[in-house]
Amino acid sequence: MALAHTFKANPHWLPPQKQREIANIPGEDGLPFIGNTLRMLRDPVAFGYRMVSTYGRIFRNNAFGGPTVSLMGPEANELVLFDRDKIFSSEQGWGPMLNLLFPRGLMLMDFEKHRADRKVLSVAFKPEPMRHYAEALNAGISRTVAGWGNRPIRFYDAIKALTLDLAADSFLGMPLGPEADRINQAFVDEVQASVAPIRVPLPGTAMRKGVKARKYLVDLFSREIPTRRTGDGQDFFSQFCRATDEAGQPLSDAAIADHMNFLMMAAHDTITSSATSLVMLLGRNPEWQDRLRAEIAGLGLNDDEGLPYGQLDRLVLTDYAFKEALRLIPPVPSLPRRAVRDFDFGGYHIPAGTTVGISVGYTHKMPEHWPDPERFDPMRFTPEASKGRHKYAWVPFGGGAHMCLGLHFATMQIRILMAQLLTRYRIELDEGSGERWQAWPIPRPKDGLPVRFIPLG
């Protein structure tokens, strides 16, 4: 098979670990070949709580192709994400899930290579480009949400289509046109393949669909690169094609295409999840709709200008509400790494080669940090309420060197979306809307979140 070589580990990776090498850590290995994969996919939250209650906050597991040690809680998050001693490889942690789908994406890079590419990519998130994106987001969101009133819609599907269009405008600088549906489906296929039980692209498998989707998207981006290198576009893609590294050299076409594949996915799939959870929670808590609407009205905006870039930071309560939505339903519920050196934590010696997982979702519900953790309460994020809380008790964007590069873009898009929605509509949910969510790979409501936007009187 032509693709056979692609699912081998990169040659500099540590060799596969044997389960016996972490047998000193309490836990369970599950069924032959598949371990606990199916149980985790069925209900990852319940699985995690059962493992913690049975074995404690450090436990052994076997899922998605190999043994893992899970480290739960903010102290573990700080150890792994801050990574003061450069113990943990993001490339080798994410690689078994993403190496066929997003190779050379920023998450699949470590240490100096990651630092260098991140520096090049960061040119697109400086203030001037962000002002350009804000204008495009205001226009695109206003145009679309104006047609959402007084009709039933599945919000997840509607916002996914919108965020893909917005990502295309801001990041690609071109409309997707008739290929929009195919591009969206390609991203869906890639993301679903990341948690497929069969990890090789055999015919008829989800992984095969994901690999074919990646090829289609990389070919799409690659065709555009030559003209973008010599143009003067202000979109992310064009800036990235013209950017140079510290030695004054441009990145290769292959590196640019792979970065665009990963960042376009992140720029619309994770924002889709976050926007959906926030709208659901506001629908369930109408008093918070009123509070955010009053805050937005206090800016004195007119319909033509939308929410200017310079006014973003004035939406303090809106920011708190978004943070609380990210706490309750983080778009990336867990983060894998692989130890490249031995380390000790929580009374256990963990050898080099161990795949290590931290749980964002579990940490965000720990009652010692978040009293009454299932309750929607944006005021948890006031300076007074946050004082003394562990810095790594809230990590929806990761942390350390791998902190999400697009977090300010995501926050800007959500604030503009709220300004455009809440000045027009009252959010009403159908009975039972959003009750059940698929947790992995990126959370989404199984019913698509049926919702109605009722025009204000």
Coordinates of C-alpha atoms in Angstrom, one line a residue:
M1 CA 0.0 0.0 0.0
A2 CA 1.4 3.4 -1.0
L3 CA 0.5 4.9 2.4
A4 CA 2.2 2.1 4.4
H5 CA 5.3 4.0 5.3
T6 CA 3.3 7.0 6.7
F7 CA 2.1 5.2 9.9
K8 CA 5.5 4.3 11.2
A9 CA 6.8 6.4 14.0
N10 CA 9.4 9.0 13.2
P11 CA 12.9 7.6 13.5
H12 CA 13.9 9.9 16.5
W13 CA 11.0 8.8 18.6
L14 CA 11.7 6.6 21.6
P15 CA 10.8 2.9 21.0
P16 CA 7.3 1.7 22.0
Q17 CA 6.9 1.2 25.7
K18 CA 5.9 -2.1 27.2
Q19 CA 3.1 -2.3 29.8
R20 CA 5.4 -4.0 32.3
E21 CA 7.6 -0.9 32.4
I22 CA 4.9 1.0 34.3
A23 CA 3.4 -1.9 36.2
N24 CA 4.3 -0.2 39.5
I25 CA 1.6 2.4 38.8
P26 CA -1.9 1.3 39.8
G27 CA -4.5 1.0 37.0
E28 CA -5.9 -1.4 34.4
D29 CA -5.0 -2.5 30.9
G30 CA -8.4 -3.4 29.6
L31 CA -9.1 -5.8 26.7
P32 CA -6.5 -7.3 24.4
F33 CA -5.4 -5.0 21.5
I34 CA -8.0 -2.2 22.2
G35 CA -7.4 -1.8 25.9
N36 CA -9.9 0.7 27.4
T37 CA -10.4 2.6 24.1
L38 CA -14.1 1.8 23.7
R39 CA -15.0 2.5 27.3
M40 CA -13.3 5.9 27.1
L41 CA -15.0 6.8 23.9
R42 CA -18.4 5.8 25.3
D43 CA -18.2 8.0 28.4
P44 CA -14.8 9.6 29.0
V45 CA -16.0 11.7 32.0
A46 CA -17.4 8.7 33.8
F47 CA -14.4 6.6 33.0
G48 CA -12.0 9.2 34.3
Y49 CA -13.9 9.7 37.6
R50 CA -14.1 5.9 38.1
M51 CA -10.3 5.5 37.6
V52 CA -9.5 8.4 40.0
S53 CA -11.9 7.0 42.7
T54 CA -10.4 3.5 42.3
Y55 CA -6.7 4.3 41.8
G56 CA -6.1 7.9 42.8
R57 CA -5.0 10.9 40.7
I58 CA -2.1 9.0 39.1
F59 CA -3.1 5.8 37.3
R60 CA -2.1 3.5 34.5
N61 CA -4.4 3.1 31.5
N62 CA -4.2 1.5 28.0
A63 CA -6.0 3.1 25.1
F64 CA -5.6 4.4 21.6
G65 CA -2.8 2.0 20.9
G66 CA -0.6 1.9 24.0
P67 CA -0.1 2.3 27.7
T68 CA -0.6 5.7 29.3
V69 CA 0.0 7.2 32.7
S70 CA -2.7 9.8 33.6
L71 CA -1.7 12.6 35.9
M72 CA -4.8 14.5 37.2
G73 CA -5.0 17.9 38.8
P74 CA -3.5 21.4 38.4
E75 CA -0.1 20.4 39.9
A76 CA 0.2 17.8 37.1
N77 CA -0.9 20.3 34.5
E78 CA 1.8 22.7 35.7
L79 CA 4.5 20.0 35.6
V80 CA 3.6 18.8 32.1
L81 CA 2.6 22.1 30.4
F82 CA 5.2 24.4 31.9
D83 CA 7.8 21.7 31.4
R84 CA 10.6 23.6 33.1
D85 CA 13.1 20.7 32.5
K86 CA 12.0 19.8 28.9
I87 CA 10.9 16.3 29.9
F88 CA 7.8 16.1 27.8
S89 CA 7.4 15.7 24.0
S90 CA 4.3 17.1 22.4
E91 CA 5.2 15.5 19.1
Q92 CA 5.5 12.0 20.5
G93 CA 2.4 12.5 22.7
W94 CA 0.1 13.7 19.9
G95 CA 1.9 11.7 17.2
P96 CA 0.1 8.4 17.5
M97 CA -3.2 10.2 17.0
L98 CA -2.3 12.9 14.6
N99 CA 0.9 11.9 12.7
L100 CA -1.0 10.7 9.6
L101 CA -3.4 13.7 9.7
F102 CA -1.5 16.8 10.8
P103 CA 2.2 16.0 10.4
R104 CA 4.4 19.0 11.1
G105 CA 1.5 20.9 12.6
L106 CA 2.6 23.2 15.5
M107 CA 1.3 20.7 18.1
L108 CA 3.6 18.0 16.7
M109 CA 6.8 20.0 17.2
D110 CA 9.1 20.2 20.2
F111 CA 11.5 22.5 21.8
E112 CA 13.7 24.6 19.4
K113 CA 11.9 23.6 16.2
H114 CA 8.6 24.4 17.8
R115 CA 9.9 27.8 19.1
A116 CA 11.3 28.7 15.7
D117 CA 8.1 27.9 13.7
R118 CA 5.8 29.4 16.3
K119 CA 7.8 32.7 16.0
V120 CA 7.2 32.7 12.3
L121 CA 3.5 31.9 12.7
S122 CA 3.1 34.6 15.3
V123 CA 3.5 37.4 12.8
A124 CA -0.2 36.8 11.8
F125 CA -1.4 37.5 15.3
K126 CA 0.1 40.9 15.9
P127 CA -2.1 44.0 16.4
E128 CA -2.4 45.2 12.8
P129 CA -3.4 41.8 11.3
M130 CA -5.8 41.3 14.3
R131 CA -7.5 44.6 13.4
H132 CA -7.9 43.4 9.9
Y133 CA -9.4 40.2 11.1
A134 CA -11.8 42.1 13.4
E135 CA -13.2 44.0 10.5
A136 CA -13.7 40.8 8.5
L137 CA -15.3 39.0 11.5
N138 CA -17.8 41.8 12.1
A139 CA -18.9 41.9 8.5
G140 CA -19.1 38.1 8.1
I141 CA -20.9 37.5 11.4
S142 CA -23.3 40.3 10.9
R143 CA -24.2 39.2 7.4
T144 CA -24.9 35.6 8.5
V145 CA -26.6 36.0 11.9
A146 CA -29.1 38.5 10.5
G147 CA -30.8 35.6 8.8
W148 CA -31.0 33.4 11.9
G149 CA -34.1 35.0 13.5
N150 CA -37.5 33.3 14.1
R151 CA -36.6 29.9 12.6
P152 CA -35.4 26.7 14.2
I153 CA -31.8 26.0 13.5
R154 CA -29.2 23.5 14.7
F155 CA -26.7 25.9 16.1
Y156 CA -23.7 23.6 16.0
D157 CA -24.2 23.1 12.2
A158 CA -24.9 26.8 11.6
I159 CA -21.9 28.1 13.6
K160 CA -19.6 25.4 12.1
A161 CA -20.4 26.6 8.5
L162 CA -20.0 30.2 9.7
T163 CA -16.6 29.7 11.4
L164 CA -15.3 27.9 8.4
D165 CA -16.3 30.8 6.2
L166 CA -14.7 33.2 8.7
A167 CA -11.5 31.2 8.9
A168 CA -11.3 31.2 5.1
D169 CA -11.7 34.9 5.0
S170 CA -9.3 35.8 7.8
F171 CA -6.8 32.9 7.3
L172 CA -7.0 32.1 3.6
G173 CA -8.1 35.5 2.2
M174 CA -10.5 33.9 -0.3
P175 CA -14.1 32.6 -0.4
L176 CA -14.4 28.8 -0.4
G177 CA -17.1 28.9 -3.1
P178 CA -18.6 25.6 -4.3
E179 CA -15.9 23.6 -2.6
A180 CA -17.0 24.7 0.9
D181 CA -19.0 21.6 1.7
R182 CA -16.1 19.3 0.6
I183 CA -13.6 21.3 2.6
N184 CA -15.8 21.2 5.7
Q185 CA -16.2 17.4 5.3
A186 CA -12.5 17.0 4.8
F187 CA -11.8 18.6 8.2
V188 CA -14.6 16.5 9.8
D189 CA -12.9 13.3 8.4
E190 CA -9.5 14.3 9.7
V191 CA -10.8 15.1 13.2
Q192 CA -12.9 11.9 13.4
A193 CA -9.9 9.8 12.3
S194 CA -7.8 11.1 15.1
V195 CA -9.7 8.9 17.6
A196 CA -10.5 6.0 15.3
P197 CA -9.8 2.6 17.0
I198 CA -8.0 1.3 13.9
R199 CA -4.9 3.4 13.6
V200 CA -3.7 2.5 10.1
P201 CA -5.4 3.7 6.9
L202 CA -6.8 0.4 5.7
P203 CA -9.5 0.6 3.0
G204 CA -12.9 1.4 4.4
T205 CA -11.6 2.8 7.8
A206 CA -12.1 6.2 9.3
M207 CA -8.3 6.6 9.2
R208 CA -8.3 6.0 5.5
K209 CA -10.9 8.7 5.0
G210 CA -8.9 11.1 7.2
V211 CA -5.6 10.5 5.3
K212 CA -7.4 11.1 2.0
A213 CA -9.0 14.3 3.4
R214 CA -5.5 15.5 4.4
K215 CA -4.2 14.9 0.9
Y216 CA -7.1 16.9 -0.6
L217 CA -6.6 19.9 1.8
V218 CA -2.8 19.9 1.4
D219 CA -3.1 19.9 -2.3
L220 CA -5.6 22.8 -2.1
F221 CA -3.2 24.9 0.0
S222 CA -0.2 24.0 -2.1
R223 CA -1.7 25.3 -5.3
E224 CA -2.0 28.7 -3.8
I225 CA 1.4 29.1 -2.3
P226 CA 3.4 30.4 -5.3
T227 CA 1.1 33.4 -5.9
R228 CA 0.9 34.1 -2.2
R229 CA 4.7 34.3 -1.8
T230 CA 4.8 37.3 -4.3
G231 CA 1.5 39.0 -3.4
D232 CA 0.6 41.6 -0.8
G233 CA -2.4 40.0 0.9
Q234 CA -3.1 40.7 4.6
D235 CA -4.6 37.3 5.3
F236 CA -2.8 34.8 7.5
F237 CA -1.9 32.5 4.6
S238 CA -0.3 35.3 2.5
Q239 CA 1.7 36.6 5.5
F240 CA 2.9 33.2 6.4
C241 CA 4.0 32.5 2.8
R242 CA 6.1 35.7 2.8
A243 CA 7.5 35.3 6.3
T244 CA 11.1 34.2 6.9
D245 CA 12.8 32.4 9.8
E246 CA 15.7 33.7 11.9
A247 CA 18.1 32.9 9.1
G248 CA 16.1 34.9 6.6
Q249 CA 14.8 31.8 4.8
P250 CA 11.2 31.2 3.9
L251 CA 9.5 28.0 5.0
S252 CA 9.1 25.2 2.5
D253 CA 5.9 24.7 0.6
A254 CA 5.3 21.4 2.5
A255 CA 5.7 23.1 5.9
I256 CA 3.3 25.9 5.0
A257 CA 0.7 23.5 3.7
D258 CA 0.9 21.4 6.8
H259 CA 0.7 24.4 9.1
M260 CA -2.3 25.7 7.2
N261 CA -4.1 22.3 7.4
F262 CA -3.7 22.2 11.2
L263 CA -4.4 25.9 11.9
M264 CA -7.5 26.0 9.7
M265 CA -8.9 23.0 11.6
A266 CA -8.1 24.6 14.9
A267 CA -9.5 27.9 13.8
H268 CA -12.9 26.6 13.1
D269 CA -13.5 23.3 14.9
T270 CA -12.5 24.4 18.4
I271 CA -14.2 27.7 18.1
T272 CA -17.4 25.9 16.8
S273 CA -17.4 23.8 20.0
S274 CA -16.7 26.8 22.3
A275 CA -19.4 29.0 20.7
T276 CA -21.9 26.2 20.9
S277 CA -21.3 25.6 24.6
L278 CA -21.6 29.3 25.4
V279 CA -24.8 29.7 23.4
M280 CA -26.3 26.6 25.2
L281 CA -25.3 27.9 28.6
L282 CA -26.7 31.4 27.9
G283 CA -29.9 29.7 26.7
R284 CA -30.2 27.9 30.0
N285 CA -29.3 31.0 32.0
P286 CA -31.3 33.9 30.4
E287 CA -30.4 36.3 33.2
W288 CA -26.8 36.1 31.9
Q289 CA -28.1 37.0 28.4
D290 CA -29.6 40.1 29.9
R291 CA -26.3 41.0 31.7
L292 CA -24.2 40.6 28.6
R293 CA -26.7 42.4 26.5
A294 CA -26.6 45.4 28.9
E295 CA -22.8 45.4 28.9
I296 CA -22.7 45.4 25.1
A297 CA -25.3 48.2 24.9
G298 CA -23.1 50.2 27.2
L299 CA -20.5 50.5 24.5
G300 CA -22.8 52.7 22.4
L301 CA -22.1 50.8 19.2
N302 CA -23.9 51.5 16.0
D303 CA -25.1 48.8 13.7
D304 CA -22.7 49.6 10.9
E305 CA -19.4 49.4 12.8
G306 CA -20.1 46.2 14.8
L307 CA -17.6 45.7 17.7
P308 CA -14.3 47.6 16.9
Y309 CA -11.0 46.0 17.8
G310 CA -10.2 48.7 20.3
Q311 CA -13.4 48.0 22.2
L312 CA -12.9 44.2 22.7
D313 CA -11.4 44.5 26.2
R314 CA -14.4 46.4 27.5
L315 CA -16.6 43.3 27.4
V316 CA -15.5 42.1 30.8
L317 CA -18.7 40.1 31.7
T318 CA -18.7 38.6 28.2
D319 CA -15.2 37.4 28.8
Y320 CA -16.1 35.9 32.2
A321 CA -19.0 34.0 30.5
F322 CA -16.8 32.7 27.8
K323 CA -14.2 31.5 30.3
E324 CA -16.9 29.7 32.3
A325 CA -18.1 28.0 29.1
L326 CA -14.6 26.9 28.5
R327 CA -14.3 25.6 32.0
L328 CA -17.5 23.5 31.8
I329 CA -16.9 22.2 28.2
P330 CA -13.2 22.6 27.2
P331 CA -12.7 22.2 23.5
V332 CA -9.7 20.0 24.1
P333 CA -10.6 17.8 27.1
S334 CA -7.2 16.1 27.5
L335 CA -3.6 16.7 26.4
P336 CA -1.1 13.9 25.7
R337 CA 2.7 14.1 26.1
R338 CA 5.5 11.6 26.1
A339 CA 8.3 11.6 28.6
V340 CA 11.7 11.7 26.9
R341 CA 13.5 11.4 30.3
D342 CA 12.7 9.7 33.6
F343 CA 10.9 11.8 36.1
D344 CA 9.3 11.5 39.5
F345 CA 5.8 12.8 40.5
G346 CA 3.4 12.0 43.3
G347 CA 5.6 9.4 44.8
Y348 CA 6.0 7.4 41.6
H349 CA 9.0 7.0 39.3
I350 CA 7.9 7.2 35.7
P351 CA 10.5 6.1 33.1
A352 CA 11.4 7.7 29.8
G353 CA 9.2 6.6 26.9
T354 CA 6.0 6.8 29.0
T355 CA 3.0 8.4 27.3
V356 CA 1.5 10.9 29.9
G357 CA -1.9 12.4 29.8
I358 CA -3.4 15.3 31.7
S359 CA -7.1 15.9 31.9
V360 CA -8.3 19.5 31.3
G361 CA -11.9 18.3 31.8
Y362 CA -11.3 16.7 35.1
T363 CA -9.3 19.6 36.5
H364 CA -12.1 22.1 35.5
K365 CA -14.6 20.2 37.7
M366 CA -12.5 19.7 40.8
P367 CA -14.7 21.1 43.7
E368 CA -11.7 22.2 45.7
H369 CA -10.9 24.7 43.0
W370 CA -14.4 25.2 41.6
P371 CA -17.2 25.0 44.3
D372 CA -20.5 23.6 42.9
P373 CA -18.5 22.8 39.7
E374 CA -21.5 21.9 37.5
R375 CA -23.2 25.3 38.0
F376 CA -22.7 28.1 35.4
D377 CA -21.2 31.0 37.3
P378 CA -19.1 33.4 35.2
M379 CA -18.3 35.4 38.4
R380 CA -15.8 32.7 39.3
F381 CA -13.4 34.7 37.0
T382 CA -13.5 38.1 38.8
P383 CA -10.1 39.1 40.2
E384 CA -11.5 38.6 43.7
A385 CA -12.8 35.1 43.0
S386 CA -9.6 34.1 41.1
K387 CA -7.3 35.2 43.8
G388 CA -5.4 32.2 45.3
R389 CA -6.7 29.7 42.7
H390 CA -4.0 27.5 41.2
K391 CA -2.7 29.0 38.0
Y392 CA -3.1 25.7 36.2
A393 CA -6.6 24.9 37.5
W394 CA -8.0 26.5 34.2
V395 CA -6.2 25.4 31.1
P396 CA -8.6 25.3 28.1
F397 CA -5.8 26.8 25.9
G398 CA -3.0 24.6 27.3
G399 CA 0.0 26.4 28.8
G400 CA 3.7 26.9 28.6
A401 CA 5.5 26.9 25.3
H402 CA 2.5 25.2 23.6
M403 CA -0.1 27.7 24.8
C404 CA -2.7 28.0 21.9
L405 CA -1.3 30.5 19.4
G406 CA -4.8 31.5 18.3
L407 CA -6.3 32.1 21.8
H408 CA -6.7 35.9 21.2
F409 CA -8.3 35.3 17.8
A410 CA -10.7 32.8 19.3
T411 CA -11.6 35.2 22.1
M412 CA -12.1 38.1 19.7
Q413 CA -14.4 36.0 17.5
I414 CA -16.5 35.0 20.4
R415 CA -16.9 38.5 21.7
I416 CA -17.9 39.8 18.2
L417 CA -20.3 36.9 17.8
M418 CA -22.0 37.7 21.2
A419 CA -22.2 41.4 20.3
Q420 CA -23.9 40.6 17.0
L421 CA -26.2 37.9 18.5
L422 CA -27.3 39.5 21.7
T423 CA -28.1 42.9 20.3
R424 CA -30.5 41.3 17.9
Y425 CA -32.0 38.2 19.6
R426 CA -33.0 36.4 22.7
I427 CA -31.7 32.8 22.8
E428 CA -34.3 30.1 23.4
L429 CA -33.4 26.4 23.5
D430 CA -35.8 23.6 22.6
E431 CA -36.7 21.2 25.4
G432 CA -33.7 18.9 26.1
S433 CA -31.5 20.7 23.7
G434 CA -27.8 19.9 24.2
E435 CA -28.4 17.3 26.9
R436 CA -25.9 14.8 25.5
W437 CA -22.5 15.7 24.1
Q438 CA -19.9 13.6 22.2
A439 CA -16.8 14.4 24.3
W440 CA -14.0 13.4 21.8
P441 CA -12.1 14.4 19.8
I442 CA -13.6 17.9 20.0
P443 CA -16.9 18.2 22.1
R444 CA -20.1 18.6 20.2
P445 CA -23.8 18.2 21.1
K446 CA -25.2 15.0 19.6
D447 CA -28.5 16.8 18.7
G448 CA -26.7 19.7 17.1
L449 CA -28.2 22.1 19.7
P450 CA -31.7 23.0 18.4
V451 CA -32.2 26.7 19.2
R452 CA -34.4 29.7 18.2
F453 CA -33.2 33.3 18.0
I454 CA -36.1 35.5 18.9
P455 CA -35.8 39.1 17.6
L456 CA -35.8 41.7 20.4
G457 CA -38.9 43.9 20.5

